[in-house]
Coordinates of C-alpha atoms and ligand atoms in Angstrom, one line a residue:
M220 CA -10.6 -3.0 -21.6
K221 CA -11.1 -5.8 -19.2
E222 CA -8.3 -8.4 -19.1
Q223 CA -9.2 -12.0 -19.7
F224 CA -7.7 -13.6 -16.7
E225 CA -7.2 -17.3 -15.9
D226 CA -7.2 -18.9 -12.4
S227 CA -4.2 -21.3 -12.8
E228 CA -1.0 -20.9 -10.8
S229 CA 1.1 -20.8 -14.0
Y230 CA -1.0 -17.9 -15.2
A231 CA -0.1 -16.0 -12.0
H232 CA 3.6 -16.6 -12.6
Q233 CA 3.1 -15.4 -16.2
L234 CA 1.6 -12.1 -15.0
D235 CA 4.7 -11.7 -12.8
S236 CA 7.1 -12.3 -15.5
D237 CA 5.3 -9.8 -17.8
D238 CA 5.2 -7.2 -15.1
P239 CA 7.2 -4.1 -16.0
L240 CA 7.4 -3.0 -12.3
S241 CA 8.5 -6.3 -10.9
E242 CA 12.1 -5.1 -10.2
Y243 CA 10.8 -2.6 -7.5
R244 CA 10.0 -5.4 -5.1
N245 CA 13.8 -5.9 -4.6
H246 CA 14.0 -2.4 -3.1
F247 CA 11.7 -3.3 -0.2
Y248 CA 12.2 -5.2 3.0
I249 CA 9.4 -7.8 2.9
P250 CA 8.8 -9.2 6.4
K251 CA 10.2 -12.8 6.4
N252 CA 8.0 -15.5 4.9
T253 CA 5.1 -13.1 4.9
I254 CA 2.6 -12.1 2.3
Y255 CA 2.0 -8.5 3.1
L256 CA -1.3 -7.1 1.8
D257 CA -1.7 -4.2 4.2
G258 CA 0.3 -1.5 2.5
N259 CA -2.8 0.7 2.5
S260 CA -2.5 0.9 6.3
L261 CA 1.3 0.9 6.6
G262 CA 3.5 0.7 3.6
L263 CA 6.8 -1.2 3.9
L264 CA 10.3 0.1 4.3
S265 CA 12.4 0.5 1.2
R266 CA 16.2 0.6 1.1
E267 CA 15.9 4.2 -0.3
A268 CA 13.8 5.3 2.7
E269 CA 16.2 3.6 5.1
Q270 CA 19.1 5.4 3.5
S271 CA 17.6 8.9 3.6
L272 CA 16.7 8.3 7.3
H273 CA 20.2 7.1 8.1
R274 CA 21.7 10.1 6.4
V275 CA 19.8 12.4 8.6
I276 CA 20.7 10.5 11.7
D277 CA 24.4 10.8 10.7
E278 CA 23.9 14.5 10.2
W279 CA 22.5 14.8 13.7
K280 CA 25.5 12.9 14.9
E281 CA 28.0 15.0 13.1
L282 CA 26.5 18.4 12.9
G283 CA 24.2 18.8 15.9
I284 CA 22.2 22.0 15.6
L285 CA 24.1 23.0 12.4
G286 CA 22.0 20.4 10.6
W287 CA 19.2 23.0 10.4
F288 CA 21.3 25.3 8.1
K289 CA 23.7 23.1 6.3
Q290 CA 24.2 24.0 2.6
D291 CA 22.6 21.1 0.9
K292 CA 19.2 19.6 2.0
S293 CA 19.0 21.8 5.2
W294 CA 16.6 20.6 7.8
F295 CA 15.1 24.1 7.8
H296 CA 13.7 23.6 4.3
I297 CA 12.7 20.0 4.6
G298 CA 9.0 20.7 4.5
E299 CA 9.2 22.8 1.4
D300 CA 11.7 20.5 -0.3
L301 CA 9.6 17.4 0.2
G302 CA 6.5 19.2 -0.8
A303 CA 8.0 20.3 -4.0
A304 CA 9.2 16.7 -4.7
A305 CA 5.6 15.4 -4.1
A306 CA 3.8 18.1 -6.1
P307 CA 3.9 16.2 -9.4
L308 CA 2.0 13.3 -7.7
V309 CA -1.0 15.6 -7.1
G310 CA -0.8 18.0 -10.1
A311 CA 0.4 21.0 -8.1
E312 CA 3.1 23.6 -8.4
P313 CA 6.1 23.1 -6.1
N314 CA 5.2 25.7 -3.6
E315 CA 1.6 24.5 -3.3
V316 CA 2.6 21.4 -1.3
V317 CA 4.4 21.1 2.0
A318 CA 5.3 18.1 4.2
T319 CA 4.2 19.0 7.7
G320 CA 2.2 17.9 10.6
T321 CA 0.0 14.9 10.4
T322 CA -3.3 14.1 8.7
T323 CA -5.7 15.1 11.4
I324 CA -3.6 18.2 12.4
N325 CA -3.5 19.4 8.8
L326 CA -7.3 18.9 8.6
H327 CA -7.7 21.2 11.6
S328 CA -5.4 23.7 10.2
L329 CA -7.0 23.9 6.8
V330 CA -10.6 23.7 7.9
S331 CA -9.9 26.5 10.4
T332 CA -8.6 28.5 7.5
F333 CA -11.6 27.9 5.2
Y334 CA -14.5 27.5 7.5
H335 CA -16.0 30.9 8.3
P336 CA -19.7 30.3 8.9
E337 CA -21.9 33.4 8.3
Q338 CA -24.7 33.7 10.8
G339 CA -28.0 32.7 9.2
K340 CA -26.5 32.0 5.8
R341 CA -23.7 29.6 4.9
T342 CA -22.9 27.7 8.0
K343 CA -22.9 24.0 7.1
I344 CA -20.1 21.5 6.3
I345 CA -20.7 18.6 4.0
A346 CA -19.0 15.3 4.8
D347 CA -20.2 11.8 4.5
E348 CA -21.3 9.0 6.9
L349 CA -18.7 6.6 5.7
D350 CA -15.7 8.9 6.5
F351 CA -12.8 7.7 8.5
P352 CA -13.9 8.7 12.0
T353 CA -11.0 11.1 12.8
D354 CA -12.2 13.4 10.0
I355 CA -15.7 13.5 11.6
Y356 CA -14.3 14.1 15.1
A357 CA -12.2 17.0 13.9
L358 CA -15.1 18.5 11.9
K359 CA -17.4 18.4 14.9
S360 CA -14.8 20.1 17.1
Q361 CA -14.3 22.8 14.4
I362 CA -18.0 23.5 14.3
K363 CA -18.2 23.6 18.1
L364 CA -15.3 26.0 18.2
K365 CA -17.5 28.4 16.2
G366 CA -20.2 28.1 18.9
L367 CA -22.4 26.0 16.6
D368 CA -24.0 22.6 17.0
P369 CA -22.6 19.8 14.8
K370 CA -26.1 18.1 14.9
E371 CA -27.4 21.0 12.9
H372 CA -24.3 22.1 10.9
L373 CA -22.6 18.9 9.9
I374 CA -24.3 17.3 7.0
L375 CA -23.3 13.6 6.6
I376 CA -24.3 12.4 3.1
P377 CA -25.8 8.9 3.7
S378 CA -25.0 5.7 1.9
D379 CA -27.7 3.3 0.8
D380 CA -25.7 0.1 1.1
G381 CA -23.1 0.9 3.8
R382 CA -20.3 0.6 1.2
T383 CA -20.6 3.3 -1.4
I384 CA -22.1 6.8 -2.0
D385 CA -23.2 8.1 -5.4
D386 CA -21.2 11.2 -6.5
E387 CA -24.5 12.7 -7.6
R388 CA -25.9 12.5 -4.1
I389 CA -23.2 14.8 -2.8
I390 CA -23.5 17.2 -5.7
K391 CA -27.3 17.4 -5.1
R392 CA -26.9 18.5 -1.5
M393 CA -24.6 21.5 -2.4
D394 CA -26.7 24.5 -1.6
D395 CA -26.4 28.1 -0.4
D396 CA -26.4 27.0 3.3
V397 CA -23.1 25.2 2.8
A398 CA -19.9 26.9 3.9
L399 CA -17.4 24.1 3.2
I400 CA -17.1 20.6 1.8
L401 CA -14.6 18.1 3.1
L402 CA -14.5 14.6 1.6
P403 CA -12.2 11.6 1.4
S404 CA -11.0 10.8 -2.1
V405 CA -11.6 7.2 -1.2
L406 CA -14.0 5.5 1.3
Y407 CA -11.6 3.6 3.5
R408 CA -13.7 0.4 3.9
S409 CA -15.0 -0.3 0.5
G410 CA -12.3 1.5 -1.5
Q411 CA -14.7 3.5 -3.6
L412 CA -13.0 6.4 -5.3
F413 CA -15.0 9.5 -5.7
D414 CA -15.0 11.5 -8.9
M415 CA -12.9 14.3 -7.4
E416 CA -12.9 16.3 -10.6
R417 CA -16.7 16.3 -11.1
I418 CA -17.5 17.0 -7.4
T419 CA -14.9 19.8 -7.3
H420 CA -16.3 21.4 -10.4
A421 CA -19.8 21.3 -8.9
A422 CA -18.5 23.0 -5.7
N423 CA -16.5 25.6 -7.6
D424 CA -19.7 26.5 -9.6
L425 CA -21.4 27.3 -6.3
K426 CA -18.3 29.0 -4.8
I427 CA -18.2 26.5 -1.9
P428 CA -14.6 25.8 -0.8
I429 CA -13.8 22.2 -1.1
G430 CA -11.0 20.1 0.4
W431 CA -10.0 16.4 0.0
D432 CA -8.5 13.9 2.4
C433 CA -6.3 11.9 0.1
C434 CA -4.8 9.4 2.5
H435 CA -6.1 6.5 0.4
S436 CA -5.2 7.8 -3.0
V437 CA -1.9 9.7 -3.1
G438 CA 0.8 7.3 -4.2
V439 CA -1.6 4.9 -5.9
I440 CA -3.7 7.2 -8.1
P441 CA -2.7 10.3 -10.2
H442 CA -4.3 13.6 -9.0
K443 CA -4.7 16.9 -10.8
F444 CA -5.6 19.3 -8.0
N445 CA -4.9 22.5 -10.0
D446 CA -6.7 21.4 -13.1
W447 CA -9.7 20.3 -11.1
G448 CA -9.8 23.5 -9.0
V449 CA -9.3 21.9 -5.6
D450 CA -9.0 24.5 -2.8
F451 CA -7.0 22.4 -0.4
A452 CA -6.1 18.8 0.4
F453 CA -4.1 16.8 2.8
W454 CA -2.8 13.2 3.1
C455 CA -0.5 11.0 5.1
S456 CA 2.8 9.5 4.0
Y457 CA 2.7 6.2 5.7
K458 CA 0.2 4.3 3.5
Y459 CA 0.8 4.1 -0.2
L460 CA 3.8 6.5 0.1
N461 CA 5.7 4.0 2.3
S462 CA 7.4 6.6 4.5
G463 CA 7.1 4.9 7.9
P464 CA 4.8 4.7 10.9
G465 CA 3.6 8.1 12.1
G466 CA 5.4 9.8 9.2
T467 CA 5.0 13.5 8.5
G468 CA 1.9 14.3 6.5
F469 CA 1.4 16.6 3.5
L470 CA -0.9 19.5 2.7
Y471 CA -1.8 21.2 -0.5
L472 CA -3.1 24.7 -0.8
N473 CA -4.2 26.1 -4.1
K474 CA -2.0 29.2 -4.8
K475 CA -5.1 31.5 -5.1
H476 CA -5.4 31.1 -1.3
F477 CA -1.8 32.0 -0.3
D478 CA -3.0 35.3 1.0
K479 CA -5.5 33.8 3.4
E480 CA -4.6 33.8 7.0
P481 CA -3.6 30.4 8.4
G482 CA -6.3 29.3 10.9
L483 CA -3.7 27.8 13.2
A484 CA -0.6 29.9 13.1
G485 CA 2.8 28.9 14.3
W486 CA 6.4 30.1 13.8
F487 CA 7.4 27.6 11.2
G488 CA 4.8 29.2 8.9
Y489 CA 6.6 32.5 9.1
E490 CA 8.1 34.1 6.0
K491 CA 11.3 32.0 5.7
A492 CA 13.8 34.8 5.4
K493 CA 12.5 36.6 8.5
Q494 CA 11.6 33.8 10.8
F495 CA 14.5 34.4 13.0
D496 CA 13.8 38.1 13.4
M497 CA 11.4 36.8 16.1
S498 CA 8.8 39.5 15.5
L499 CA 5.6 39.1 17.5
D500 CA 3.5 40.0 14.5
F501 CA 2.9 36.8 12.5
N502 CA 3.6 37.2 8.8
H503 CA 3.1 33.9 7.0
A504 CA 5.0 32.6 4.0
K505 CA 2.9 33.1 0.8
S506 CA 3.1 29.4 -0.1
A507 CA 1.8 26.2 1.4
G508 CA 4.8 26.5 3.7
G509 CA 2.9 29.2 5.5
W510 CA 0.6 26.5 6.9
Q511 CA 3.4 24.9 8.9
I512 CA 3.0 25.3 12.6
S513 CA 5.9 23.7 14.6
S514 CA 9.6 22.9 13.9
S515 CA 9.7 20.3 11.2
N516 CA 9.7 16.7 12.6
I517 CA 13.0 15.9 10.9
L518 CA 13.2 12.2 11.8
C519 CA 9.7 11.5 10.7
S520 CA 10.3 13.4 7.5
A521 CA 13.6 11.9 6.5
P522 CA 12.4 8.6 5.1
I523 CA 9.9 10.4 2.8
E524 CA 12.8 11.6 0.6
G525 CA 13.9 8.0 -0.3
A526 CA 10.4 6.6 -0.5
L527 CA 9.2 9.4 -2.7
N528 CA 12.0 9.0 -5.1
L529 CA 11.1 5.4 -5.6
T530 CA 7.4 6.2 -6.4
L531 CA 8.4 9.0 -8.7
K532 CA 10.9 6.8 -10.5
A533 CA 8.3 4.0 -11.0
G534 CA 5.9 6.6 -12.3
I535 CA 2.4 7.2 -10.8
H536 CA 0.6 6.2 -14.0
N537 CA 2.5 2.9 -14.2
I538 CA 1.7 2.3 -10.5
R539 CA -2.0 3.0 -11.1
R540 CA -2.0 0.7 -14.2
K541 CA -0.5 -2.2 -12.3
S542 CA -2.6 -1.6 -9.2
T543 CA -5.8 -1.7 -11.2
K544 CA -4.7 -4.9 -12.9
Q545 CA -3.9 -6.4 -9.5
T546 CA -7.2 -5.5 -8.0
D547 CA -9.1 -6.6 -11.1
Y548 CA -7.3 -10.0 -10.9
L549 CA -8.1 -10.4 -7.2
I550 CA -11.8 -9.6 -7.9
Y551 CA -11.8 -12.0 -10.7
L552 CA -10.4 -14.8 -8.5
V553 CA -12.8 -14.1 -5.6
D554 CA -15.8 -14.1 -8.0
K555 CA -14.7 -17.2 -9.7
L556 CA -13.5 -19.3 -6.8
L557 CA -15.0 -17.9 -3.6
S558 CA -18.4 -16.4 -4.3
R559 CA -20.6 -19.5 -4.1
E560 CA -21.5 -22.0 -1.3
P561 CA -19.9 -22.9 1.0
Y562 CA -17.4 -20.0 0.6
N563 CA -19.9 -17.1 0.5
F564 CA -17.3 -14.3 0.0
N565 CA -18.5 -11.1 -1.6
V566 CA -16.6 -8.3 -3.2
G567 CA -17.7 -5.0 -1.5
T568 CA -15.5 -2.8 -3.7
P569 CA -16.8 -1.2 -6.9
R570 CA -16.1 -3.3 -9.9
N571 CA -15.5 -0.4 -12.3
P572 CA -11.8 0.2 -11.9
E573 CA -12.3 4.0 -12.3
K574 CA -14.4 3.9 -9.1
R575 CA -11.9 2.2 -6.9
S576 CA -8.6 2.8 -5.3
G577 CA -5.8 0.3 -4.4
H578 CA -7.5 -2.2 -2.1
V579 CA -10.3 -4.7 -2.4
A580 CA -12.9 -5.2 0.4
I581 CA -13.7 -8.9 0.7
E582 CA -16.8 -9.4 2.8
H583 CA -17.8 -12.5 4.7
D584 CA -20.9 -11.9 6.7
T585 CA -20.4 -14.4 9.5
E586 CA -16.7 -15.2 9.9
A587 CA -14.6 -12.3 8.6
R588 CA -12.7 -11.8 11.8
R589 CA -11.7 -15.4 12.4
I590 CA -10.8 -15.8 8.7
S591 CA -8.5 -12.8 8.9
D592 CA -6.9 -14.1 12.1
C593 CA -6.5 -17.5 10.5
L594 CA -4.8 -15.9 7.4
R595 CA -2.3 -14.3 9.6
I596 CA -1.5 -17.1 12.0
N597 CA -1.8 -20.1 9.8
Y598 CA -0.5 -18.6 6.5
N599 CA 1.5 -15.5 7.4
V600 CA -0.8 -13.3 5.3
I601 CA -1.2 -9.8 6.7
S602 CA -4.6 -8.5 5.8
D603 CA -6.7 -5.8 7.5
F604 CA -10.0 -6.7 9.2
R605 CA -12.6 -4.0 9.5
Y606 CA -15.5 -4.7 11.8
P607 CA -17.9 -6.4 11.3
N608 CA -17.5 -8.2 8.0
V609 CA -14.7 -6.8 5.8
I610 CA -11.2 -8.1 5.1
R611 CA -9.3 -5.5 3.1
L612 CA -6.5 -6.8 0.8
A613 CA -4.2 -4.3 -0.8
P614 CA -1.8 -5.6 -3.5
I615 CA 0.8 -2.9 -3.7
A616 CA 2.2 -2.3 -7.2
L617 CA 5.7 -1.6 -6.0
Y618 CA 6.1 -4.8 -4.0
N619 CA 3.3 -7.4 -4.3
K620 CA 3.4 -10.2 -6.8
Y621 CA 0.4 -11.5 -8.8
H622 CA 1.4 -14.9 -7.4
E623 CA 0.8 -13.6 -3.9
I624 CA -2.8 -12.6 -4.9
W625 CA -3.3 -16.0 -6.4
Y626 CA -2.0 -17.7 -3.2
V627 CA -4.1 -15.7 -0.8
V628 CA -7.2 -16.8 -2.7
Q629 CA -6.1 -20.4 -2.4
C630 CA -5.7 -19.8 1.4
L631 CA -9.2 -18.4 1.7
K632 CA -10.5 -21.4 -0.1
Q633 CA -8.6 -23.8 2.1
I634 CA -9.7 -22.0 5.3
I635 CA -13.3 -22.7 4.4
D636 CA -12.8 -26.1 2.9
E637 CA -11.1 -27.3 6.1
N638 CA -13.1 -25.2 8.5
E639 CA -9.8 -23.9 9.8
Y640 CA -11.3 -20.6 11.1
E641 CA -13.3 -22.6 13.7
K642 CA -10.1 -23.0 15.8
F643 CA -9.9 -19.3 16.4
E644 CA -11.7 -17.3 19.2
Ligands
PLP55 C1 -5.2 6.9 7.6 C2 -6.2 8.0 7.5 C3 -6.2 9.0 8.5 C4 -5.2 9.0 9.6 O1 -5.1 10.2 10.3 P1 -3.8 10.4 11.2 O2 -4.0 11.8 11.7 O3 -2.6 10.3 10.2 O4 -3.7 9.4 12.2 C5 -7.1 10.0 8.3 N1 -8.0 10.0 7.3 C6 -8.1 9.0 6.4 C7 -9.1 9.0 5.3 C8 -7.2 7.9 6.5 O5 -7.3 6.9 5.7

């Protein structure tokens, strides 16, 4: 049921004092005097993530190469161990998730595993025109590697309004010319959340393999990959999972596919017990771990342990509940205080909380860039400008206060009232 919010400052403080997750903010390093609302691009450092990183640095100092095979938490198993720890966040079994590579690399690895166009029959890949560009670049190169033309074989489901795409429109395009579907769980500009369950079922019914890019949903929304019948998925660790810039990514592979041959083989995917036999015949581990390619990037994986523990301790359902309430509250304030003349802000994110992820896209058709600069420079508010007219604001359940949301809306009001944005280039 929709909350009845109020727009007073005291009400914002009241929401904070009623917040069951408020204690988690103390675990994070909040940049000084800053209101940080960009955790959907780069999550902040927690003391827990810092500690697990420091521990690994100490291990390197003290053990050198022996760190790879120490008894407890060996570097050799870090990908599998972190994957198992993350599995409950996505509704997977422990060996169906591994921490490895990075988002775009994992996309290449999984698409090259699942995309086998059959001449004259199933050749096409379904994606959408509002995808994060790297996914489209990668898909086009995968199609070209098969000797096919992306113009003909990549289907980009269109959007009518430039913000959202109807789930039904994707389902309607599924046909027997489609070899693979790869979609983002969330559209990165508007924050629309697709109905992954429904779309996955539709793909399953037609026996079309389906994969999800969950960069904008893991860590803020619960997932049930196994129940839904997802074939594969991948996501980064540096947004809602707070594991640091360029942190190691994750991939999920449904166990029914463990016997498939990894499209991009590498020695870290070798059956663990025999990896050091150094055979020239590749024999991959029958788990998501089989899709690792290179030596684990230990230093970029180490913070994940601490960061993940914090997310698991807070509980993904509690995180989702607070996140939804925070975005609801932000939308309420923008509608109430900023939607009319002379403010002219517009909420570009779906209003139904089940259709949105963790950020709100605030649109301003003429001055979004200057307003976003002004927020940062005059008010120390870190937002995220997306050309041409979107300011993304992401209140993060683990560390943002309701009062910060209230304050940012006051800043936006003031910036327009005083024409402050005009001083910016
Ligand atoms: C952040 C993001 C990426 C980033 O890819 P990297 O390879 O980690 O740089 C890819 N896809 C989506 C949908 C994202 O939100």
